[in-house]
């Protein structure tokens, strides 16, 4: 999801982007997570599915205290 990439970039949050459309290993990893909606964000011990800025901010806040 381009929105998630833009959002994290704007907030200067380092991330690793994996394209499941082009990368078979990323597709396997996504399947192993048991999610069906994109984007999937793994932040700390939280797995977020879909683009929700409030959830992203809440998960990021647990990393920074």
Backbone as CSV, one residue per row, in Angstrom:
resi,resn,N_x,N_y,N_z,CA_x,CA_y,CA_z,C_x,C_y,C_z
1,UNK,0.846,-1.183,0.000,0.000,0.000,0.000,0.888,1.242,0.000
2,UNK,0.714,2.030,-1.005,1.531,3.239,-1.128,1.268,4.218,0.005
3,UNK,0.048,4.223,0.522,-0.274,5.128,1.630,0.564,4.805,2.857
4,UNK,0.741,3.528,3.150,1.528,3.132,4.322,2.989,3.519,4.141
5,UNK,3.520,3.306,2.945,4.904,3.677,2.662,5.075,5.186,2.826
6,UNK,4.171,5.961,2.256,4.236,7.417,2.368,4.120,7.860,3.824
7,UNK,3.215,7.238,4.562,2.985,7.607,5.955,4.229,7.356,6.805
8,UNK,4.801,6.166,6.677,5.992,5.832,7.459,7.187,6.683,7.040
9,UNK,7.314,6.949,5.751,8.406,7.792,5.268,8.271,9.210,5.818
10,UNK,7.055,9.738,5.793,6.801,11.086,6.301,7.152,11.197,7.786
11,UNK,6.919,10.123,8.532,7.209,10.103,9.964,8.663,9.702,10.245
12,UNK,9.443,9.472,9.184,10.852,9.071,9.291,11.026,7.774,10.078
13,UNK,10.100,6.847,9.862,10.165,5.533,10.507,10.876,4.574,9.552
14,UNK,11.972,3.952,9.989,12.645,2.982,9.112,11.763,1.744,8.926
15,UNK,11.746,1.213,7.721,10.934,0.025,7.443,11.542,-0.753,6.296
16,UNK,11.097,-1.994,6.170,11.488,-2.852,5.053,10.220,-3.117,4.256
17,UNK,10.253,-2.767,2.992,9.099,-2.985,2.121,9.294,-4.289,1.348
18,UNK,8.266,-5.121,1.365,8.311,-6.375,0.617,7.108,-6.386,-0.321
19,UNK,7.362,-6.663,-1.595,6.315,-6.657,-2.606,5.872,-8.089,-2.880
20,UNK,4.693,-8.448,-2.407,4.211,-9.819,-2.575,3.812,-10.113,-4.017
21,UNK,3.625,-9.078,-4.814,3.300,-9.276,-6.225,4.505,-9.701,-7.048
22,UNK,5.697,-9.326,-6.594,6.922,-9.638,-7.342,7.852,-10.611,-6.642
23,UNK,7.656,-10.828,-5.368,8.603,-11.622,-4.579,7.913,-12.865,-4.006
24,UNK,8.206,-14.037,-4.578,7.569,-15.267,-4.091,7.844,-15.546,-2.613
25,UNK,9.042,-15.211,-2.130,9.357,-15.433,-0.716,8.506,-14.531,0.173
26,UNK,8.299,-13.302,-0.253,7.441,-12.383,0.507,6.010,-12.900,0.527
27,UNK,5.562,-13.483,-0.590,4.217,-14.064,-0.662,4.070,-15.218,0.324
28,UNK,5.096,-16.058,0.421,5.081,-17.175,1.375,5.045,-16.643,2.815
29,UNK,5.835,-15.613,3.063,5.870,-15.024,4.398,4.499,-14.461,4.769
30,UNK,3.853,-13.791,3.822,2.511,-13.246,4.059,1.533,-14.371,4.378
31,UNK,1.582,-15.452,3.602,0.686,-16.583,3.842,0.918,-17.172,5.228
32,UNK,2.164,-17.212,5.675,2.464,-17.783,6.994,1.929,-16.906,8.126
33,UNK,1.713,-15.623,7.841,1.156,-14.722,8.860,-0.351,-14.884,9.004
34,UNK,-0.978,-15.527,8.020,-2.409,-15.776,8.102,-3.279,-14.551,7.849
35,UNK,-2.779,-13.603,7.082,-3.565,-12.412,6.770,-3.920,-12.409,5.294
36,UNK,-5.010,-11.747,4.972,-5.459,-11.722,3.587,-5.580,-10.311,3.024
37,UNK,-5.399,-9.300,3.856,-5.541,-7.933,3.389,-4.210,-7.206,3.504
38,UNK,-3.951,-6.357,2.525,-2.703,-5.609,2.500,-2.991,-4.143,2.777
39,UNK,-2.053,-3.405,3.282,-0.708,-3.816,3.660,-0.707,-4.529,5.001
40,UNK,0.365,-5.229,5.271,0.590,-5.831,6.580,1.808,-5.131,7.164
41,UNK,1.658,-4.640,8.374,2.766,-3.979,9.057,3.071,-4.753,10.327
42,UNK,4.321,-5.109,10.504,4.771,-5.758,11.727,5.545,-4.708,12.511
43,UNK,4.964,-4.278,13.621,5.565,-3.232,14.440,5.714,-3.788,15.847
44,UNK,6.963,-4.020,16.243,7.188,-4.662,17.535,6.534,-6.036,17.516
45,UNK,5.685,-6.300,18.493,4.996,-7.596,18.541,3.579,-7.509,17.984
46,UNK,3.248,-6.394,17.305,1.910,-6.213,16.741,1.915,-6.457,15.240
47,UNK,0.847,-7.091,14.773,0.656,-7.349,13.349,-0.577,-6.560,12.934
48,UNK,-0.375,-5.559,12.083,-1.473,-4.713,11.628,-1.781,-5.037,10.181
49,UNK,-3.057,-5.134,9.869,-3.473,-5.421,8.511,-4.362,-4.278,8.038
50,UNK,-4.041,-3.736,6.877,-4.770,-2.591,6.356,-4.091,-1.304,6.794
51,UNK,-4.440,-0.208,6.147,-3.828,1.079,6.465,-4.719,1.829,7.440
52,UNK,-4.226,1.964,8.682,-4.962,2.678,9.721,-3.942,3.507,10.509
53,UNK,-3.836,4.811,10.201,-2.832,5.642,10.863,-2.906,5.617,12.388
54,UNK,-4.099,5.583,12.955,-4.223,5.562,14.418,-3.615,4.282,14.996
55,UNK,-3.849,3.153,14.356,-3.266,1.886,14.827,-1.753,1.900,14.655
56,UNK,-1.287,2.447,13.553,0.156,2.522,13.314,0.812,3.378,14.397
57,UNK,0.231,4.550,14.672,0.787,5.423,15.710,0.785,4.767,17.069
58,UNK,-0.295,4.050,17.397,-0.374,3.365,18.691,0.710,2.297,18.794
59,UNK,0.919,1.532,17.734,1.947,0.495,17.748,3.337,1.115,17.840
60,UNK,3.570,2.198,17.111,4.872,2.868,17.164,5.143,3.442,18.549
61,UNK,4.101,3.917,19.197,4.300,4.516,20.529,4.756,3.482,21.548
62,UNK,4.407,2.211,21.346,4.860,1.176,22.278,6.352,0.921,22.119
63,UNK,6.906,1.260,20.946,8.340,1.073,20.717,9.167,2.201,21.317
64,UNK,8.589,3.388,21.352,9.337,4.553,21.805,9.028,4.924,23.246
65,UNK,8.080,4.212,23.837,7.748,4.458,25.234,6.739,5.498,25.349
